[in-house]
JSON list of C-alpha atoms and ligand atoms in Angstrom, two decimals:
[
{"chain": "X", "resi": 14, "resn": "MET", "atom": "CA", "xyz": [9.72, 5.05, -11.76]},
{"chain": "X", "resi": 15, "resn": "ILE", "atom": "CA", "xyz": [7.97, 8.34, -10.99]},
{"chain": "X", "resi": 16, "resn": "TYR", "atom": "CA", "xyz": [4.32, 9.13, -11.65]},
{"chain": "X", "resi": 17, "resn": "GLU", "atom": "CA", "xyz": [2.53, 12.42, -11.13]},
{"chain": "X", "resi": 18, "resn": "THR", "atom": "CA", "xyz": [-1.20, 12.66, -10.50]},
{"chain": "X", "resi": 19, "resn": "TYR", "atom": "CA", "xyz": [-3.63, 15.54, -10.12]},
{"chain": "X", "resi": 20, "resn": "THR", "atom": "CA", "xyz": [-6.75, 13.69, -8.94]},
{"chain": "X", "resi": 21, "resn": "PRO", "atom": "CA", "xyz": [-7.54, 10.70, -6.65]},
{"chain": "X", "resi": 22, "resn": "GLU", "atom": "CA", "xyz": [-8.83, 8.84, -9.72]},
{"chain": "X", "resi": 23, "resn": "GLU", "atom": "CA", "xyz": [-5.42, 9.13, -11.39]},
{"chain": "X", "resi": 24, "resn": "THR", "atom": "CA", "xyz": [-3.69, 7.77, -8.30]},
{"chain": "X", "resi": 25, "resn": "LYS", "atom": "CA", "xyz": [-6.15, 4.88, -8.26]},
{"chain": "X", "resi": 26, "resn": "LYS", "atom": "CA", "xyz": [-5.34, 4.19, -11.91]},
{"chain": "X", "resi": 27, "resn": "ILE", "atom": "CA", "xyz": [-1.61, 3.92, -11.12]},
{"chain": "X", "resi": 28, "resn": "GLY", "atom": "CA", "xyz": [-2.44, 1.44, -8.34]},
{"chain": "X", "resi": 29, "resn": "GLN", "atom": "CA", "xyz": [-4.69, -0.48, -10.70]},
{"chain": "X", "resi": 30, "resn": "MET", "atom": "CA", "xyz": [-1.98, -0.78, -13.34]},
{"chain": "X", "resi": 31, "resn": "ILE", "atom": "CA", "xyz": [0.46, -2.10, -10.73]},
{"chain": "X", "resi": 32, "resn": "GLY", "atom": "CA", "xyz": [-2.18, -4.52, -9.42]},
{"chain": "X", "resi": 33, "resn": "GLU", "atom": "CA", "xyz": [-2.79, -5.86, -12.92]},
{"chain": "X", "resi": 34, "resn": "ASN", "atom": "CA", "xyz": [0.89, -6.76, -13.15]},
{"chain": "X", "resi": 35, "resn": "ALA", "atom": "CA", "xyz": [1.30, -8.05, -9.57]},
{"chain": "X", "resi": 36, "resn": "LYS", "atom": "CA", "xyz": [2.59, -11.58, -9.01]},
{"chain": "X", "resi": 37, "resn": "VAL", "atom": "CA", "xyz": [2.43, -14.07, -6.15]},
{"chain": "X", "resi": 38, "resn": "GLY", "atom": "CA", "xyz": [4.84, -13.04, -3.40]},
{"chain": "X", "resi": 39, "resn": "ASP", "atom": "CA", "xyz": [4.91, -9.36, -4.34]},
{"chain": "X", "resi": 40, "resn": "MET", "atom": "CA", "xyz": [5.08, -6.95, -1.44]},
{"chain": "X", "resi": 41, "resn": "TYR", "atom": "CA", "xyz": [4.19, -3.29, -1.93]},
{"chain": "X", "resi": 42, "resn": "CYS", "atom": "CA", "xyz": [5.42, -1.03, 0.87]},
{"chain": "X", "resi": 43, "resn": "LEU", "atom": "CA", "xyz": [3.70, 2.35, 1.00]},
{"chain": "X", "resi": 44, "resn": "MET", "atom": "CA", "xyz": [5.18, 5.42, 2.63]},
{"chain": "X", "resi": 45, "resn": "GLY", "atom": "CA", "xyz": [3.81, 8.92, 2.95]},
{"chain": "X", "resi": 46, "resn": "ASP", "atom": "CA", "xyz": [2.02, 11.24, 5.36]},
{"chain": "X", "resi": 47, "resn": "LEU", "atom": "CA", "xyz": [-1.52, 10.82, 6.62]},
{"chain": "X", "resi": 48, "resn": "GLY", "atom": "CA", "xyz": [-4.02, 11.75, 3.91]},
{"chain": "X", "resi": 49, "resn": "VAL", "atom": "CA", "xyz": [-1.53, 11.60, 1.07]},
{"chain": "X", "resi": 50, "resn": "GLY", "atom": "CA", "xyz": [-3.36, 8.83, -0.80]},
{"chain": "X", "resi": 51, "resn": "LYS", "atom": "CA", "xyz": [-2.01, 5.47, 0.35]},
{"chain": "X", "resi": 52, "resn": "THR", "atom": "CA", "xyz": [-5.50, 4.00, 0.77]},
{"chain": "X", "resi": 53, "resn": "VAL", "atom": "CA", "xyz": [-6.66, 5.48, -2.54]},
{"chain": "X", "resi": 54, "resn": "PHE", "atom": "CA", "xyz": [-3.69, 3.80, -4.23]},
{"chain": "X", "resi": 55, "resn": "SER", "atom": "CA", "xyz": [-4.45, 0.53, -2.38]},
{"chain": "X", "resi": 56, "resn": "LYS", "atom": "CA", "xyz": [-8.04, 0.54, -3.69]},
{"chain": "X", "resi": 57, "resn": "GLY", "atom": "CA", "xyz": [-6.70, 0.82, -7.21]},
{"chain": "X", "resi": 58, "resn": "LEU", "atom": "CA", "xyz": [-4.22, -2.00, -6.68]},
{"chain": "X", "resi": 59, "resn": "ALA", "atom": "CA", "xyz": [-7.02, -4.20, -5.34]},
{"chain": "X", "resi": 60, "resn": "GLU", "atom": "CA", "xyz": [-9.10, -3.41, -8.43]},
{"chain": "X", "resi": 61, "resn": "GLY", "atom": "CA", "xyz": [-6.15, -4.37, -10.58]},
{"chain": "X", "resi": 62, "resn": "LEU", "atom": "CA", "xyz": [-6.12, -7.72, -8.79]},
{"chain": "X", "resi": 63, "resn": "GLY", "atom": "CA", "xyz": [-9.75, -8.19, -9.77]},
{"chain": "X", "resi": 64, "resn": "ILE", "atom": "CA", "xyz": [-11.17, -7.63, -6.29]},
{"chain": "X", "resi": 65, "resn": "GLU", "atom": "CA", "xyz": [-14.75, -6.43, -6.47]},
{"chain": "X", "resi": 66, "resn": "GLU", "atom": "CA", "xyz": [-15.34, -6.13, -2.75]},
{"chain": "X", "resi": 67, "resn": "ALA", "atom": "CA", "xyz": [-15.07, -2.61, -1.26]},
{"chain": "X", "resi": 68, "resn": "ILE", "atom": "CA", "xyz": [-11.69, -1.98, 0.33]},
{"chain": "X", "resi": 69, "resn": "THR", "atom": "CA", "xyz": [-11.72, -0.38, 3.78]},
{"chain": "X", "resi": 70, "resn": "SER", "atom": "CA", "xyz": [-8.70, 0.91, 5.62]},
{"chain": "X", "resi": 71, "resn": "PRO", "atom": "CA", "xyz": [-7.38, -1.77, 8.01]},
{"chain": "X", "resi": 72, "resn": "THR", "atom": "CA", "xyz": [-6.13, 0.82, 10.50]},
{"chain": "X", "resi": 73, "resn": "PHE", "atom": "CA", "xyz": [-7.73, -0.89, 13.49]},
{"chain": "X", "resi": 74, "resn": "THR", "atom": "CA", "xyz": [-7.47, -4.49, 12.31]},
{"chain": "X", "resi": 75, "resn": "ILE", "atom": "CA", "xyz": [-3.84, -4.34, 11.02]},
{"chain": "X", "resi": 76, "resn": "VAL", "atom": "CA", "xyz": [-4.69, -6.59, 8.07]},
{"chain": "X", "resi": 77, "resn": "ASN", "atom": "CA", "xyz": [-7.70, -7.21, 5.82]},
{"chain": "X", "resi": 78, "resn": "GLU", "atom": "CA", "xyz": [-7.82, -10.17, 3.46]},
{"chain": "X", "resi": 79, "resn": "TYR", "atom": "CA", "xyz": [-9.48, -10.19, 0.05]},
{"chain": "X", "resi": 80, "resn": "SER", "atom": "CA", "xyz": [-9.62, -12.70, -2.76]},
{"chain": "X", "resi": 81, "resn": "GLY", "atom": "CA", "xyz": [-9.23, -11.72, -6.38]},
{"chain": "X", "resi": 82, "resn": "ARG", "atom": "CA", "xyz": [-7.06, -13.05, -9.17]},
{"chain": "X", "resi": 83, "resn": "LEU", "atom": "CA", "xyz": [-4.64, -13.58, -6.26]},
{"chain": "X", "resi": 84, "resn": "PRO", "atom": "CA", "xyz": [-5.19, -13.30, -2.50]},
{"chain": "X", "resi": 85, "resn": "PHE", "atom": "CA", "xyz": [-4.64, -9.72, -1.36]},
{"chain": "X", "resi": 86, "resn": "TYR", "atom": "CA", "xyz": [-3.43, -8.85, 2.14]},
{"chain": "X", "resi": 87, "resn": "HIS", "atom": "CA", "xyz": [-3.87, -5.17, 2.94]},
{"chain": "X", "resi": 88, "resn": "PHE", "atom": "CA", "xyz": [-1.99, -3.98, 6.03]},
{"chain": "X", "resi": 89, "resn": "ASP", "atom": "CA", "xyz": [-1.97, -0.64, 7.80]},
{"chain": "X", "resi": 90, "resn": "VAL", "atom": "CA", "xyz": [0.59, -0.57, 10.62]},
{"chain": "X", "resi": 91, "resn": "TYR", "atom": "CA", "xyz": [0.12, 3.07, 11.63]},
{"chain": "X", "resi": 92, "resn": "ARG", "atom": "CA", "xyz": [-1.47, 2.24, 14.98]},
{"chain": "X", "resi": 93, "resn": "LEU", "atom": "CA", "xyz": [0.65, -0.77, 15.76]},
{"chain": "X", "resi": 94, "resn": "GLY", "atom": "CA", "xyz": [1.85, -0.68, 19.36]},
{"chain": "X", "resi": 95, "resn": "ASP", "atom": "CA", "xyz": [4.91, -2.81, 18.73]},
{"chain": "X", "resi": 96, "resn": "SER", "atom": "CA", "xyz": [5.86, -5.68, 16.49]},
{"chain": "X", "resi": 97, "resn": "SER", "atom": "CA", "xyz": [4.57, -8.31, 18.96]},
{"chain": "X", "resi": 98, "resn": "GLU", "atom": "CA", "xyz": [1.09, -7.46, 17.60]},
{"chain": "X", "resi": 99, "resn": "LEU", "atom": "CA", "xyz": [2.34, -8.53, 14.19]},
{"chain": "X", "resi": 100, "resn": "GLU", "atom": "CA", "xyz": [3.72, -11.75, 15.65]},
{"chain": "X", "resi": 101, "resn": "GLU", "atom": "CA", "xyz": [0.26, -12.40, 17.15]},
{"chain": "X", "resi": 102, "resn": "ILE", "atom": "CA", "xyz": [-1.50, -12.20, 13.81]},
{"chain": "X", "resi": 103, "resn": "GLY", "atom": "CA", "xyz": [1.17, -14.44, 12.27]},
{"chain": "X", "resi": 104, "resn": "TYR", "atom": "CA", "xyz": [2.45, -11.87, 9.80]},
{"chain": "X", "resi": 105, "resn": "GLU", "atom": "CA", "xyz": [5.00, -14.24, 8.28]},
{"chain": "X", "resi": 106, "resn": "GLU", "atom": "CA", "xyz": [2.20, -16.38, 6.84]},
{"chain": "X", "resi": 107, "resn": "TYR", "atom": "CA", "xyz": [1.12, -13.29, 4.90]},
{"chain": "X", "resi": 108, "resn": "PHE", "atom": "CA", "xyz": [4.54, -11.86, 4.05]},
{"chain": "X", "resi": 109, "resn": "TYR", "atom": "CA", "xyz": [5.87, -15.16, 2.76]},
{"chain": "X", "resi": 110, "resn": "GLY", "atom": "CA", "xyz": [2.54, -16.58, 1.61]},
{"chain": "X", "resi": 111, "resn": "ASP", "atom": "CA", "xyz": [0.58, -17.25, -1.54]},
{"chain": "X", "resi": 112, "resn": "GLY", "atom": "CA", "xyz": [-0.68, -13.77, -2.28]},
{"chain": "X", "resi": 113, "resn": "VAL", "atom": "CA", "xyz": [0.15, -10.11, -2.72]},
{"chain": "X", "resi": 114, "resn": "CYS", "atom": "CA", "xyz": [0.86, -7.91, 0.32]},
{"chain": "X", "resi": 115, "resn": "LEU", "atom": "CA", "xyz": [0.47, -4.17, 0.54]},
{"chain": "X", "resi": 116, "resn": "ILE", "atom": "CA", "xyz": [1.53, -2.38, 3.72]},
{"chain": "X", "resi": 117, "resn": "GLU", "atom": "CA", "xyz": [0.57, 1.20, 4.48]},
{"chain": "X", "resi": 118, "resn": "TRP", "atom": "CA", "xyz": [3.20, 2.88, 6.72]},
{"chain": "X", "resi": 119, "resn": "ALA", "atom": "CA", "xyz": [5.68, 0.06, 6.00]},
{"chain": "X", "resi": 120, "resn": "ASN", "atom": "CA", "xyz": [8.56, 2.36, 7.00]},
{"chain": "X", "resi": 121, "resn": "LEU", "atom": "CA", "xyz": [7.40, 1.91, 10.64]},
{"chain": "X", "resi": 122, "resn": "ILE", "atom": "CA", "xyz": [8.27, -1.80, 10.45]},
{"chain": "X", "resi": 123, "resn": "GLU", "atom": "CA", "xyz": [11.19, -1.53, 8.06]},
{"chain": "X", "resi": 124, "resn": "ASP", "atom": "CA", "xyz": [13.21, -4.20, 9.92]},
{"chain": "X", "resi": 125, "resn": "LEU", "atom": "CA", "xyz": [10.58, -6.83, 9.12]},
{"chain": "X", "resi": 126, "resn": "ILE", "atom": "CA", "xyz": [10.26, -6.05, 5.42]},
{"chain": "X", "resi": 127, "resn": "PRO", "atom": "CA", "xyz": [11.83, -8.57, 3.01]},
{"chain": "X", "resi": 128, "resn": "GLN", "atom": "CA", "xyz": [14.72, -7.38, 0.86]},
{"chain": "X", "resi": 129, "resn": "ASP", "atom": "CA", "xyz": [12.86, -7.72, -2.45]},
{"chain": "X", "resi": 130, "resn": "ALA", "atom": "CA", "xyz": [9.88, -5.54, -1.49]},
{"chain": "X", "resi": 131, "resn": "ILE", "atom": "CA", "xyz": [8.75, -2.75, -3.81]},
{"chain": "X", "resi": 132, "resn": "TRP", "atom": "CA", "xyz": [8.76, 0.61, -2.02]},
{"chain": "X", "resi": 133, "resn": "ILE", "atom": "CA", "xyz": [6.26, 3.26, -3.05]},
{"chain": "X", "resi": 134, "resn": "THR", "atom": "CA", "xyz": [6.46, 6.79, -1.67]},
{"chain": "X", "resi": 135, "resn": "ILE", "atom": "CA", "xyz": [3.60, 9.23, -2.18]},
{"chain": "X", "resi": 136, "resn": "GLU", "atom": "CA", "xyz": [4.31, 12.92, -1.68]},
{"chain": "X", "resi": 137, "resn": "LYS", "atom": "CA", "xyz": [2.49, 16.21, -1.98]},
{"chain": "X", "resi": 138, "resn": "GLU", "atom": "CA", "xyz": [4.08, 19.32, -3.43]},
{"chain": "X", "resi": 139, "resn": "LEU", "atom": "CA", "xyz": [1.89, 22.16, -2.32]},
{"chain": "X", "resi": 140, "resn": "GLU", "atom": "CA", "xyz": [3.21, 24.58, -4.90]},
{"chain": "X", "resi": 141, "resn": "LYS", "atom": "CA", "xyz": [1.74, 22.25, -7.54]},
{"chain": "X", "resi": 142, "resn": "GLY", "atom": "CA", "xyz": [-1.73, 22.34, -6.00]},
{"chain": "X", "resi": 143, "resn": "LEU", "atom": "CA", "xyz": [-3.61, 20.59, -3.20]},
{"chain": "X", "resi": 144, "resn": "ASP", "atom": "CA", "xyz": [-4.43, 17.50, -5.26]},
{"chain": "X", "resi": 145, "resn": "TYR", "atom": "CA", "xyz": [-1.03, 16.99, -6.85]},
{"chain": "X", "resi": 146, "resn": "ARG", "atom": "CA", "xyz": [0.80, 13.80, -5.85]},
{"chain": "X", "resi": 147, "resn": "LYS", "atom": "CA", "xyz": [4.19, 12.42, -6.80]},
{"chain": "X", "resi": 148, "resn": "ILE", "atom": "CA", "xyz": [4.32, 8.61, -6.67]},
{"chain": "X", "resi": 149, "resn": "ILE", "atom": "CA", "xyz": [7.82, 7.14, -6.57]},
{"chain": "X", "resi": 150, "resn": "VAL", "atom": "CA", "xyz": [8.12, 3.39, -7.17]},
{"chain": "X", "resi": 151, "resn": "LYS", "atom": "CA", "xyz": [11.40, 1.68, -6.23]},
{"chain": "X", "resi": 152, "resn": "LYS", "atom": "CA", "xyz": [12.04, -1.96, -7.06]},
{"chain": "K", "resi": 201, "resn": "ADP", "atom": "P1", "xyz": [-3.75, 7.82, 3.42]},
{"chain": "K", "resi": 201, "resn": "ADP", "atom": "O1", "xyz": [-4.19, 6.39, 3.29]},
{"chain": "K", "resi": 201, "resn": "ADP", "atom": "O2", "xyz": [-2.39, 8.09, 2.82]},
{"chain": "K", "resi": 201, "resn": "ADP", "atom": "O3", "xyz": [-3.83, 8.34, 4.84]},
{"chain": "K", "resi": 201, "resn": "ADP", "atom": "P2", "xyz": [-6.15, 8.37, 1.91]},
{"chain": "K", "resi": 201, "resn": "ADP", "atom": "O4", "xyz": [-5.94, 7.58, 0.66]},
{"chain": "K", "resi": 201, "resn": "ADP", "atom": "O5", "xyz": [-7.06, 7.79, 2.94]},
{"chain": "K", "resi": 201, "resn": "ADP", "atom": "O6", "xyz": [-4.72, 8.73, 2.56]},
{"chain": "K", "resi": 201, "resn": "ADP", "atom": "O7", "xyz": [-6.70, 9.79, 1.57]},
{"chain": "K", "resi": 201, "resn": "ADP", "atom": "C1", "xyz": [-6.19, 10.60, 0.54]},
{"chain": "K", "resi": 201, "resn": "ADP", "atom": "C2", "xyz": [-7.07, 11.84, 0.41]},
{"chain": "K", "resi": 201, "resn": "ADP", "atom": "O8", "xyz": [-6.49, 12.76, -0.52]},
{"chain": "K", "resi": 201, "resn": "ADP", "atom": "C3", "xyz": [-8.44, 11.48, -0.14]},
{"chain": "K", "resi": 201, "resn": "ADP", "atom": "O9", "xyz": [-9.39, 12.29, 0.52]},
{"chain": "K", "resi": 201, "resn": "ADP", "atom": "C4", "xyz": [-8.34, 11.85, -1.60]},
{"chain": "K", "resi": 201, "resn": "ADP", "atom": "O10", "xyz": [-9.59, 12.21, -2.17]},
{"chain": "K", "resi": 201, "resn": "ADP", "atom": "C5", "xyz": [-7.41, 13.06, -1.54]},
{"chain": "K", "resi": 201, "resn": "ADP", "atom": "N1", "xyz": [-6.66, 13.31, -2.79]},
{"chain": "K", "resi": 201, "resn": "ADP", "atom": "C6", "xyz": [-6.63, 14.48, -3.46]},
{"chain": "K", "resi": 201, "resn": "ADP", "atom": "N2", "xyz": [-5.86, 14.42, -4.54]},
{"chain": "K", "resi": 201, "resn": "ADP", "atom": "C7", "xyz": [-5.36, 13.15, -4.59]},
{"chain": "K", "resi": 201, "resn": "ADP", "atom": "C8", "xyz": [-4.50, 12.47, -5.49]},
{"chain": "K", "resi": 201, "resn": "ADP", "atom": "N3", "xyz": [-3.92, 13.07, -6.55]},
{"chain": "K", "resi": 201, "resn": "ADP", "atom": "N4", "xyz": [-4.22, 11.18, -5.23]},
{"chain": "K", "resi": 201, "resn": "ADP", "atom": "C9", "xyz": [-4.74, 10.56, -4.14]},
{"chain": "K", "resi": 201, "resn": "ADP", "atom": "N5", "xyz": [-5.57, 11.15, -3.25]},
{"chain": "K", "resi": 201, "resn": "ADP", "atom": "C10", "xyz": [-5.88, 12.44, -3.46]},
{"chain": "K", "resi": 202, "resn": "MG", "atom": "MG1", "xyz": [-4.64, 4.91, 4.70]}
]
């Protein structure tokens, strides 16, 4: 599935739609350069899960937990030193738990990602304008 957006709000809407349809055990793996819109998308997905709390980027905390229609575990592994930090926070409890996981920069920990994860790549195409994004969703 490929979506194209021209504003942050549109990207958020795509995330929201996916969040509305998310089920227990779903894992959404986000890929794409810094500033491409992974956190914007994540905020939409959280909204779709009925989370009213403000979502902040978990860059320094690795994971933030929220409760909505389902528990939501928002990871950002960009600054992860190595995977022992993930072991320390007990990542398996989240990955194989009772909620929905979303991981920004999941490609950096590809070896740990379950087979049935949904991969989402966000890309810019500068010839289509600064705010254009292509969002590729792979089941
Ligand atoms: P990331 O988490 O991938 O590092 P962020 O979501 O934090 O990126 O930031 C994306 C930035 O790009 C925001 O400043 C946002 O306003 C801007 N932006 C511009 N156009 C779009 C778009 N179509 N979709 C998402 N973000 C966009
Ligand atoms: Mg981010």
